[in-house]
Amino acid sequence: MIQDTFYSLKPYRPHEPGLNDIIFSFQNKQVLVRKDRSFFEYRDICDSVPCTYLFETGSLSFYLADLSSIDHICLSLQQLRTYEPRWLGFAAILAWQLYTWIDANQYCGHDGKLMHMDMQERALRCDACNRLIYPTLSPAVIVGVIHNGRILVTRYSAQHSSYSHDALVAGYAEAGETIEETVKREVKEETGLDVSDIVYYRSQPWPFSSSLLFGFFCHVSGSSQIHLDRNELKTAEWKSRTDAIDTADDSSLTHEMIEVFQKGLVH
């Protein structure tokens, strides 16, 4: 998965950038880069624009700035899924998540005062009321539903998502339910199937949607007849281990779970 090459984040420690540190800038769901497709470094801008500290990993720190006045080209967020080196692509996606959080919370929802980055923890603080706003993180499930040696593969409807490749049943947790209850509810809502024998597989941070994904495998309990929710899904069909399944690239938990199934590592 895309985050597997990423170094662990170091403790939150805002500090001034060094010459080699990476500066991210975003515009209309695109990241601004040099003409050779590499990311800007602080040496490219120095004191010409203010920078906001984001995080630190390995030997580098990462910052956010407005680089629109500097000569650049743009890469889409989808291009970052396969950007090389992969760990820098993930760093850029994580920076996008923090950028959207900062942009959406410029003012305090309690008293309308300007928010600023806290110096002690990764949060936005209002000096007027001391309110703290932490980065948005939405728990969601990816579900590999298995029945008689086949796995349930779906495709999203056009009105639900622009992603046009194969996927597994997925959805967000709701208030008041466990993550295992989310698995049962999402499978039932999208396909009409009841499931049991729910087994946790692995998790994945997914900054594109500010999500933390929880992967589960489970089995059909009762009828295997699919009743499709066409508002969410375009198709849902059972596929064997040898059937071709198109997940676009190897960046996602969905891809890894399908690969694990195809290799016969789950039954």
PDB file of N, CA and C in Angstrom, residues 108 110-111 113-116 118 121 123-134:
ATOM      1  N   CYS A 108     -12.977  30.312  14.024  1.00  0.00           N
ATOM      2  CA  CYS A 108     -13.574  29.542  15.111  1.00  0.00           C
ATOM      3  C   CYS A 108     -15.086  29.449  14.927  1.00  0.00           C
ATOM      4  N   HIS A 110     -17.165  28.865  17.169  1.00  0.00           N
ATOM      5  CA  HIS A 110     -17.835  29.335  18.375  1.00  0.00           C
ATOM      6  C   HIS A 110     -17.987  30.845  18.388  1.00  0.00           C
ATOM      7  N   ASP A 111     -16.901  31.571  18.098  1.00  0.00           N
ATOM      8  CA  ASP A 111     -16.975  33.035  18.184  1.00  0.00           C
ATOM      9  C   ASP A 111     -16.500  33.755  16.925  1.00  0.00           C
ATOM     10  N   LYS A 113     -13.610  34.031  15.551  1.00  0.00           N
ATOM     11  CA  LYS A 113     -12.268  34.603  15.563  1.00  0.00           C
ATOM     12  C   LYS A 113     -11.320  33.758  14.711  1.00  0.00           C
ATOM     13  N   LEU A 114     -10.220  34.369  14.272  1.00  0.00           N
ATOM     14  CA  LEU A 114      -9.244  33.686  13.441  1.00  0.00           C
ATOM     15  C   LEU A 114      -8.541  32.577  14.223  1.00  0.00           C
ATOM     16  N   MET A 115      -8.412  31.407  13.614  1.00  0.00           N
ATOM     17  CA  MET A 115      -7.705  30.292  14.227  1.00  0.00           C
ATOM     18  C   MET A 115      -6.229  30.333  13.814  1.00  0.00           C
ATOM     19  N   HIS A 116      -5.370  29.745  14.626  1.00  0.00           N
ATOM     20  CA  HIS A 116      -3.961  29.637  14.256  1.00  0.00           C
ATOM     21  C   HIS A 116      -3.421  28.291  14.713  1.00  0.00           C
ATOM     22  N   ASP A 118      -1.535  25.599  16.657  1.00  0.00           N
ATOM     23  CA  ASP A 118      -1.034  25.493  18.022  1.00  0.00           C
ATOM     24  C   ASP A 118       0.432  25.064  17.985  1.00  0.00           C
ATOM     25  N   GLU A 121       0.618  20.942  19.982  1.00  0.00           N
ATOM     26  CA  GLU A 121       0.059  19.758  19.354  1.00  0.00           C
ATOM     27  C   GLU A 121      -0.542  20.131  18.012  1.00  0.00           C
ATOM     28  N   ALA A 123      -3.031  20.964  16.090  1.00  0.00           N
ATOM     29  CA  ALA A 123      -4.406  21.430  16.256  1.00  0.00           C
ATOM     30  C   ALA A 123      -4.456  22.907  15.896  1.00  0.00           C
ATOM     31  N   LEU A 124      -5.655  23.377  15.589  1.00  0.00           N
ATOM     32  CA  LEU A 124      -5.890  24.806  15.387  1.00  0.00           C
ATOM     33  C   LEU A 124      -6.490  25.355  16.673  1.00  0.00           C
ATOM     34  N   ARG A 125      -6.000  26.510  17.108  1.00  0.00           N
ATOM     35  CA  ARG A 125      -6.437  27.084  18.374  1.00  0.00           C
ATOM     36  C   ARG A 125      -7.032  28.475  18.166  1.00  0.00           C
ATOM     37  N   CYS A 126      -8.112  28.748  18.910  1.00  0.00           N
ATOM     38  CA  CYS A 126      -8.702  30.084  18.959  1.00  0.00           C
ATOM     39  C   CYS A 126      -8.230  30.742  20.250  1.00  0.00           C
ATOM     40  N   ASP A 127      -7.530  31.862  20.136  1.00  0.00           N
ATOM     41  CA  ASP A 127      -7.023  32.551  21.322  1.00  0.00           C
ATOM     42  C   ASP A 127      -8.141  33.168  22.151  1.00  0.00           C
ATOM     43  N   ALA A 128      -9.266  33.475  21.501  1.00  0.00           N
ATOM     44  CA  ALA A 128     -10.356  34.135  22.211  1.00  0.00           C
ATOM     45  C   ALA A 128     -11.050  33.203  23.197  1.00  0.00           C
ATOM     46  N   CYS A 129     -11.341  31.951  22.763  1.00  0.00           N
ATOM     47  CA  CYS A 129     -12.081  31.017  23.629  1.00  0.00           C
ATOM     48  C   CYS A 129     -11.290  29.754  23.951  1.00  0.00           C
ATOM     49  N   ASN A 130     -10.065  29.672  23.437  1.00  0.00           N
ATOM     50  CA  ASN A 130      -9.171  28.535  23.692  1.00  0.00           C
ATOM     51  C   ASN A 130      -9.673  27.229  23.074  1.00  0.00           C
ATOM     52  N   ARG A 131     -10.563  27.321  22.112  1.00  0.00           N
ATOM     53  CA  ARG A 131     -11.107  26.150  21.445  1.00  0.00           C
ATOM     54  C   ARG A 131     -10.034  25.503  20.572  1.00  0.00           C
ATOM     55  N   LEU A 132      -9.961  24.170  20.592  1.00  0.00           N
ATOM     56  CA  LEU A 132      -9.019  23.418  19.776  1.00  0.00           C
ATOM     57  C   LEU A 132      -9.774  22.611  18.720  1.00  0.00           C
ATOM     58  N   ILE A 133      -9.288  22.660  17.493  1.00  0.00           N
ATOM     59  CA  ILE A 133      -9.860  21.871  16.411  1.00  0.00           C
ATOM     60  C   ILE A 133      -8.761  20.949  15.884  1.00  0.00           C
ATOM     61  N   TYR A 134      -8.987  19.644  15.983  1.00  0.00           N
ATOM     62  CA  TYR A 134      -8.004  18.664  15.533  1.00  0.00           C
ATOM     63  C   TYR A 134      -8.305  18.230  14.097  1.00  0.00           C
TER      64      TYR A 134
END
